[in-house]
Tab-separated table of C-alpha atoms and ligand atoms in Angstrom:
chain	number	residue	atom	x	y	z
C	1	UNK	CA	188.134	130.499	75.815
C	2	UNK	CA	186.866	133.838	77.192
C	3	UNK	CA	183.274	134.919	76.569
C	4	UNK	CA	184.361	137.932	74.492
C	5	UNK	CA	186.427	135.602	72.270
C	6	UNK	CA	183.347	133.442	71.639
C	7	UNK	CA	181.322	136.529	70.612
C	8	UNK	CA	183.984	137.543	68.105
C	9	UNK	CA	184.552	134.025	66.798
C	10	UNK	CA	180.836	133.657	66.069
C	11	UNK	CA	180.353	137.021	64.348
C	12	UNK	CA	183.568	136.595	62.321
C	13	UNK	CA	182.561	133.091	61.235
C	14	UNK	CA	179.212	134.237	59.877
C	15	UNK	CA	180.753	137.352	58.326
C	16	UNK	CA	183.015	134.978	56.378
C	17	UNK	CA	179.833	133.183	55.241
C	18	UNK	CA	178.478	136.389	53.696
C	19	UNK	CA	176.432	137.772	56.612
C	20	UNK	CA	176.240	141.471	57.458
C	21	UNK	CA	177.330	142.040	61.055
C	22	UNK	CA	174.444	144.100	62.429
C	23	UNK	CA	174.413	145.776	65.877
C	24	UNK	CA	172.011	144.208	68.365
C	25	UNK	CA	168.931	146.333	69.039
C	26	UNK	CA	167.838	147.745	72.402
C	27	UNK	CA	165.973	145.775	75.060
C	28	UNK	CA	162.884	147.880	74.329
C	29	UNK	CA	161.638	146.730	70.920
C	30	UNK	CA	161.387	149.525	68.383
C	31	UNK	CA	157.967	149.979	66.799
C	32	UNK	CA	156.576	146.678	68.143
C	33	UNK	CA	153.608	146.998	70.519
C	34	UNK	CA	153.306	143.184	70.812
C	35	UNK	CA	156.385	142.790	73.045
C	36	UNK	CA	157.475	144.221	76.400
C	37	UNK	CA	161.128	143.347	75.792
C	38	UNK	CA	163.461	142.016	73.124
C	39	UNK	CA	163.383	138.315	73.943
C	40	UNK	CA	165.381	136.946	70.983
C	41	UNK	CA	167.779	137.998	68.231
C	42	UNK	CA	165.019	137.797	65.619
C	43	UNK	CA	162.897	140.565	67.169
C	44	UNK	CA	164.511	143.452	65.286
C	45	UNK	CA	164.102	141.516	62.002
C	46	UNK	CA	160.482	140.328	62.328
C	47	UNK	CA	159.256	142.421	59.405
C	48	UNK	CA	162.035	141.190	57.114
C	49	UNK	CA	160.363	137.786	56.783
C	50	UNK	CA	156.819	139.112	56.676
C	51	UNK	CA	157.135	141.568	53.750
C	52	UNK	CA	158.518	141.391	50.232
C	53	UNK	CA	159.925	144.925	50.175
C	54	UNK	CA	163.622	144.995	49.139
C	55	UNK	CA	166.143	144.544	51.978
C	56	UNK	CA	169.619	146.011	52.331
C	57	UNK	CA	171.017	142.572	53.229
C	58	UNK	CA	169.678	139.009	52.849
C	59	UNK	CA	171.824	137.562	55.673
C	60	UNK	CA	172.700	139.006	59.062
C	61	UNK	CA	174.521	138.032	62.232
C	62	UNK	CA	174.164	139.677	65.640
C	63	UNK	CA	174.926	139.476	69.313
C	64	UNK	CA	171.632	140.549	70.894
C	65	UNK	CA	170.848	141.656	74.464
C	66	UNK	CA	167.677	139.813	75.523
C	67	UNK	CA	165.358	139.949	78.487
C	68	UNK	CA	162.938	137.173	79.386
C	69	UNK	CA	161.325	138.523	82.521
C	70	UNK	CA	157.813	139.583	81.615
C	71	UNK	CA	155.013	138.212	79.449
C	72	UNK	CA	154.850	134.872	77.616
C	73	UNK	CA	158.621	134.358	77.288
C	74	UNK	CA	159.427	134.956	80.976
C	75	UNK	CA	162.016	132.699	82.633
C	76	UNK	CA	162.124	134.644	85.908
C	77	UNK	CA	160.835	131.793	88.072
C	78	UNK	CA	163.616	129.445	86.902
C	79	UNK	CA	166.498	131.721	87.902
C	80	UNK	CA	168.791	130.245	90.508
C	81	UNK	CA	167.106	126.855	90.292
C	82	UNK	CA	168.423	125.588	86.945
C	83	UNK	CA	171.825	127.269	86.548
C	84	UNK	CA	171.079	127.692	82.816
C	85	UNK	CA	168.237	130.241	82.626
C	86	UNK	CA	168.496	134.019	82.893
C	87	UNK	CA	166.348	137.097	82.855
C	88	UNK	CA	169.024	139.063	80.969
C	89	UNK	CA	171.309	137.219	78.553
C	90	UNK	CA	173.085	137.583	75.224
C	91	UNK	CA	172.010	135.642	72.157
C	92	UNK	CA	174.322	135.031	69.202
C	93	UNK	CA	172.382	134.578	65.983
C	94	UNK	CA	172.591	134.167	62.218
C	95	UNK	CA	169.641	135.016	60.014
C	96	UNK	CA	168.514	134.439	56.442
C	97	UNK	CA	165.649	136.425	54.972
C	98	UNK	CA	164.450	134.424	51.948
C	99	UNK	CA	168.068	133.430	51.250
C	100	UNK	CA	169.701	130.167	52.490
C	101	UNK	CA	167.656	127.571	54.358
C	102	UNK	CA	167.968	124.353	56.344
C	103	UNK	CA	170.967	122.732	54.622
C	104	UNK	CA	173.348	125.667	54.989
C	105	UNK	CA	172.115	126.550	58.487
C	106	UNK	CA	172.825	123.024	59.734
C	107	UNK	CA	176.099	122.561	57.845
C	108	UNK	CA	177.468	125.882	59.131
C	109	UNK	CA	176.342	125.166	62.689
C	110	UNK	CA	178.184	121.852	62.535
C	111	UNK	CA	181.298	123.463	61.046
C	112	UNK	CA	181.327	126.194	63.703
C	113	UNK	CA	180.873	123.819	66.624
C	114	UNK	CA	183.458	121.256	65.481
C	115	UNK	CA	186.103	123.295	63.694
C	116	UNK	CA	185.982	126.622	65.541
C	117	UNK	CA	184.738	125.792	69.036
C	118	UNK	CA	186.447	122.391	68.717
C	119	UNK	CA	183.746	120.528	70.631
C	120	UNK	CA	184.184	116.778	69.913
C	121	UNK	CA	181.323	115.374	67.806
C	122	UNK	CA	180.775	112.566	70.328
C	123	UNK	CA	179.280	115.009	72.841
C	124	UNK	CA	176.668	116.453	70.467
C	125	UNK	CA	173.029	115.386	70.213
C	126	UNK	CA	170.290	117.153	68.276
C	127	UNK	CA	166.522	117.296	68.333
C	128	UNK	CA	164.232	118.158	65.422
C	129	UNK	CA	160.534	118.755	64.860
C	130	UNK	CA	158.967	115.300	64.489
C	131	UNK	CA	157.258	116.166	61.170
C	132	UNK	CA	160.386	117.699	59.624
C	133	UNK	CA	162.050	114.772	57.828
C	134	UNK	CA	164.146	117.096	55.680
C	135	UNK	CA	166.024	118.300	58.782
C	136	UNK	CA	166.517	114.745	60.033
C	137	UNK	CA	168.023	113.726	56.660
C	138	UNK	CA	170.512	116.617	56.768
C	139	UNK	CA	171.640	115.721	60.302
C	140	UNK	CA	172.189	112.086	59.251
C	141	UNK	CA	175.250	113.236	57.291
C	142	UNK	CA	176.894	114.200	60.596
C	143	UNK	CA	175.402	112.163	63.431
C	144	UNK	CA	174.267	108.576	64.100
C	145	UNK	CA	170.501	108.358	63.985
C	146	UNK	CA	170.270	107.482	67.739
C	147	UNK	CA	171.516	110.988	68.519
C	148	UNK	CA	168.936	112.699	66.269
C	149	UNK	CA	165.841	112.907	68.444
C	150	UNK	CA	162.329	113.800	67.218
C	151	UNK	CA	160.373	116.099	69.540
C	152	UNK	CA	156.886	117.550	69.340
C	153	UNK	CA	155.816	121.124	68.695
C	154	UNK	CA	156.103	121.868	72.431
C	155	UNK	CA	159.919	121.647	72.119
C	156	UNK	CA	160.707	122.010	68.436
C	157	UNK	CA	158.306	124.511	66.971
C	158	UNK	CA	159.602	127.945	67.912
C	159	UNK	CA	157.770	131.194	68.337
C	160	UNK	CA	156.253	133.513	67.836
C	161	UNK	CA	157.990	135.966	70.161
C	162	UNK	CA	154.836	137.250	71.884
C	163	UNK	CA	151.418	136.005	70.774
C	164	UNK	CA	151.535	136.600	66.993
C	165	UNK	CA	153.999	136.724	64.101
C	166	UNK	CA	156.982	134.836	62.715
C	167	UNK	CA	157.378	131.175	63.752
C	168	UNK	CA	158.413	127.780	62.418
C	169	UNK	CA	159.926	124.365	63.106
C	170	UNK	CA	163.316	124.251	64.765
C	171	UNK	CA	166.220	121.925	65.475
C	172	UNK	CA	168.337	122.217	68.600
C	173	UNK	CA	171.931	121.298	69.437
C	174	UNK	CA	172.665	119.812	72.865
C	175	UNK	CA	175.815	118.873	74.707
C	176	UNK	CA	175.786	115.669	76.720
C	177	UNK	CA	177.166	116.612	80.147
C	178	UNK	CA	177.553	112.956	81.104
C	179	UNK	CA	175.543	109.935	82.079
C	180	UNK	CA	176.102	110.595	85.802
C	181	UNK	CA	174.143	113.843	85.445
C	182	UNK	CA	171.151	112.068	83.885
C	183	UNK	CA	168.000	110.838	85.554
C	184	UNK	CA	168.065	107.376	83.877
C	185	UNK	CA	169.948	105.465	81.198
C	186	UNK	CA	167.171	106.316	78.710
C	187	UNK	CA	167.480	110.064	79.315
C	188	UNK	CA	167.555	112.037	76.038
C	189	UNK	CA	167.250	115.629	74.799
C	190	UNK	CA	163.848	116.924	75.797
C	191	UNK	CA	164.252	115.600	79.365
C	192	UNK	CA	164.373	118.396	81.950
C	193	UNK	CA	166.883	116.707	84.292
C	194	UNK	CA	169.752	118.817	82.956
C	195	UNK	CA	172.024	116.115	81.488
C	196	UNK	CA	171.497	117.429	77.961
C	197	UNK	CA	172.200	121.151	77.785
C	198	UNK	CA	170.590	122.851	74.788
C	199	UNK	CA	172.901	125.565	73.525
C	200	UNK	CA	171.847	126.438	69.968
C	201	UNK	CA	168.422	126.633	68.420
C	202	UNK	CA	168.135	126.747	64.613
C	203	UNK	CA	164.666	127.994	63.686
C	204	UNK	CA	163.255	127.862	60.170
C	205	UNK	CA	160.664	130.664	60.067
C	206	UNK	CA	157.923	129.705	57.640
C	207	UNK	CA	154.669	130.973	59.181
C	208	UNK	CA	153.020	134.156	60.377
C	209	UNK	CA	150.766	133.285	63.327
C	210	UNK	CA	147.532	135.298	63.435
C	211	UNK	CA	145.553	136.330	66.538
C	212	UNK	CA	143.079	133.472	65.925
C	213	UNK	CA	145.962	130.959	65.806
C	214	UNK	CA	145.957	130.481	62.004
C	215	UNK	CA	149.403	129.943	60.463
C	216	UNK	CA	149.788	131.860	57.191
C	217	UNK	CA	152.867	131.330	54.998
C	218	UNK	CA	155.518	134.041	55.349
C	219	UNK	CA	156.471	136.134	52.346
C	220	UNK	CA	160.077	135.029	52.859
C	221	UNK	CA	161.007	131.820	54.615
C	222	UNK	CA	164.438	131.652	56.175
C	223	UNK	CA	166.661	131.006	59.144
C	224	UNK	CA	166.716	132.467	62.658
C	225	UNK	CA	169.193	130.959	65.092
C	226	UNK	CA	169.877	131.629	68.736
C	227	UNK	CA	172.920	130.481	70.686
C	228	UNK	CA	172.935	131.504	74.340
C	229	UNK	CA	176.297	133.149	75.042
C	230	UNK	CA	176.101	132.226	78.734
C	231	UNK	CA	175.493	128.550	77.924
C	232	UNK	CA	178.187	128.206	75.262
C	233	UNK	CA	180.620	130.013	77.578
C	234	UNK	CA	179.814	127.490	80.299
C	235	UNK	CA	180.550	124.663	77.865
C	236	UNK	CA	183.793	126.227	76.641
C	237	UNK	CA	184.945	126.976	80.209
C	238	UNK	CA	183.870	123.523	81.410
C	239	UNK	CA	181.869	125.100	84.229
C	240	UNK	CA	179.192	123.305	86.274
C	241	UNK	CA	176.625	126.030	85.531
C	242	UNK	CA	176.412	129.308	83.616
C	243	UNK	CA	177.331	131.138	86.819
C	244	UNK	CA	180.873	129.741	87.180
C	245	UNK	CA	182.022	131.545	84.015
C	246	UNK	CA	183.818	134.814	83.370
C	247	UNK	CA	180.398	136.400	82.708
C	248	UNK	CA	179.251	135.951	86.326
C	249	UNK	CA	182.219	135.146	88.602
C	250	UNK	CA	183.286	138.799	89.080
C	251	UNK	CA	179.735	139.646	90.209
C	252	UNK	CA	179.602	136.614	92.497
C	253	UNK	CA	182.957	137.618	93.989
C	254	UNK	CA	181.582	141.089	94.724
C	255	UNK	CA	178.491	139.578	96.403
C	256	UNK	CA	180.841	137.429	98.520
C	257	UNK	CA	182.745	140.566	99.563
C	258	UNK	CA	179.546	142.386	100.535
C	259	UNK	CA	177.829	139.469	102.246
C	260	UNK	CA	180.732	137.612	103.816
C	261	UNK	CA	179.132	134.365	102.541
C	262	UNK	CA	180.972	131.833	100.397
C	263	UNK	CA	179.535	130.765	97.030
C	264	UNK	CA	181.531	127.524	96.896
C	265	UNK	CA	181.247	126.422	100.508
C	266	UNK	CA	177.536	126.910	101.142
C	267	UNK	CA	175.443	124.926	98.660
C	268	UNK	CA	172.171	126.168	100.182
C	269	UNK	CA	173.057	129.789	99.489
C	270	UNK	CA	173.964	129.242	95.815
C	271	UNK	CA	170.460	130.048	94.480
C	272	UNK	CA	170.508	133.411	96.279
C	273	UNK	CA	173.925	134.253	94.825
C	274	UNK	CA	172.672	133.298	91.363
C	275	UNK	CA	169.431	135.261	91.617
C	276	UNK	CA	171.298	138.350	92.781
C	277	UNK	CA	173.959	138.033	90.060
C	278	UNK	CA	171.374	137.437	87.341
C	279	UNK	CA	169.002	140.180	88.419
C	280	UNK	CA	171.640	142.880	88.867
C	281	UNK	CA	172.605	142.478	85.212
C	282	UNK	CA	168.967	142.752	84.116
C	283	UNK	CA	168.396	145.826	86.284
C	284	UNK	CA	171.531	147.587	85.012
C	285	UNK	CA	170.708	147.037	81.352
C	286	UNK	CA	167.073	148.102	81.820
C	287	UNK	CA	168.014	151.272	83.666
C	288	UNK	CA	170.582	151.953	80.912
C	289	UNK	CA	167.591	152.161	78.531
C	290	UNK	CA	165.762	154.610	80.819
C	291	UNK	CA	163.349	152.067	82.311
C	292	UNK	CA	162.756	153.020	85.962
C	293	UNK	CA	160.886	151.114	88.673
C	294	UNK	CA	157.150	151.809	88.549
C	295	UNK	CA	153.755	150.197	89.079
C	296	UNK	CA	153.064	149.097	85.535
C	297	UNK	CA	154.488	147.629	82.337
C	298	UNK	CA	158.253	147.540	81.936
C	299	UNK	CA	158.840	149.573	85.076
C	300	UNK	CA	156.906	147.017	87.097
C	301	UNK	CA	159.036	144.186	85.732
C	302	UNK	CA	162.132	146.128	86.815
C	303	UNK	CA	160.635	146.773	90.251
C	304	UNK	CA	159.973	143.032	90.625
C	305	UNK	CA	163.526	142.181	89.550
C	306	UNK	CA	165.030	144.610	92.062
C	307	UNK	CA	162.723	143.385	94.828
C	308	UNK	CA	163.685	139.755	94.175
C	309	UNK	CA	167.392	140.641	94.137
C	310	UNK	CA	167.026	142.492	97.475
C	311	UNK	CA	165.248	139.471	98.958
C	312	UNK	CA	168.003	137.142	97.706
C	313	UNK	CA	170.507	139.532	99.305
C	314	UNK	CA	168.615	139.253	102.608
C	315	UNK	CA	169.013	135.455	102.355
C	316	UNK	CA	172.752	136.112	102.189
C	317	UNK	CA	172.523	138.047	105.479
C	318	UNK	CA	172.969	141.426	103.784
C	319	UNK	CA	171.205	143.919	106.032
C	320	UNK	CA	171.868	147.218	104.200
C	321	UNK	CA	170.896	148.326	100.667
C	322	UNK	CA	173.631	146.947	98.398
C	323	UNK	CA	172.416	146.613	94.812
C	324	UNK	CA	173.654	150.088	93.864
Z	1	LIG	N1	164.697	132.732	67.890
Z	1	LIG	C1	165.438	131.633	68.320
Z	1	LIG	C2	165.475	131.432	69.781
Z	1	LIG	O1	165.086	132.314	70.533
Z	1	LIG	O2	165.876	130.404	70.243
């Protein structure tokens, strides 16, 4: 299945379930001084949970451009190393603002994964917040209890995006990529070895985190999910990492043409290919929103991204400027 087909399948599925299909917002958050960049699908909706003013829709679904390259949510140091992290990526999401809650969010996630993506149930594991028994009970309808794993707030309490605001317990869906990929026979979701690939996070926003760390109840509780398009595409295309998918292979091919290096034949050069391919996407989408390289703020993040991509290019023996 092509990546664009997955985008459409997701948005159409949630439209059928009564969600408004809303355009993703820009990478520069509108009217939100707490964030450098849009780091999740929920960013444009933060106020919907925090106020009780009437809304034009109680459910929404989006495909959101995200950037995790500066501030608390930055993944920049993992790029190229893991094969599953990005600075720029797309997040598919469904949202409820004081409308449906855990039961529907989990049942629809299960329905989408099994009946529409057609991933066999035997490959799926989930994690949940260790104090959230309600979520565990819902998952027990679908999965044996050994594949429902409790994790602490470090893994299964999401948010806020930035330092303050909307947050809550979450439950994550993982695909088991096979015992041979694991670090030990006891390896489970939560382990960083890479055997279990997390691809969908279902968050249940319930709290508004204050600057002093206090968690106040939100005016509207709800649902905020995030499925990484690059990760689900990797799963659907049975690729060894996010980079061997239709979202990245054309860029990697172009880097091969420019550098004369081979992505498949030279394992040691793979991280440099991946960094370049990841960072060029981030740079293009930032420049598209009028961010230009500079010495501070967003412009500095862009400068750092371009500098790192140039350095990765140098590792691929590229001697001339090439990112343009
Ligand atoms: N807001 C859900 C996520 O970023 O995973």
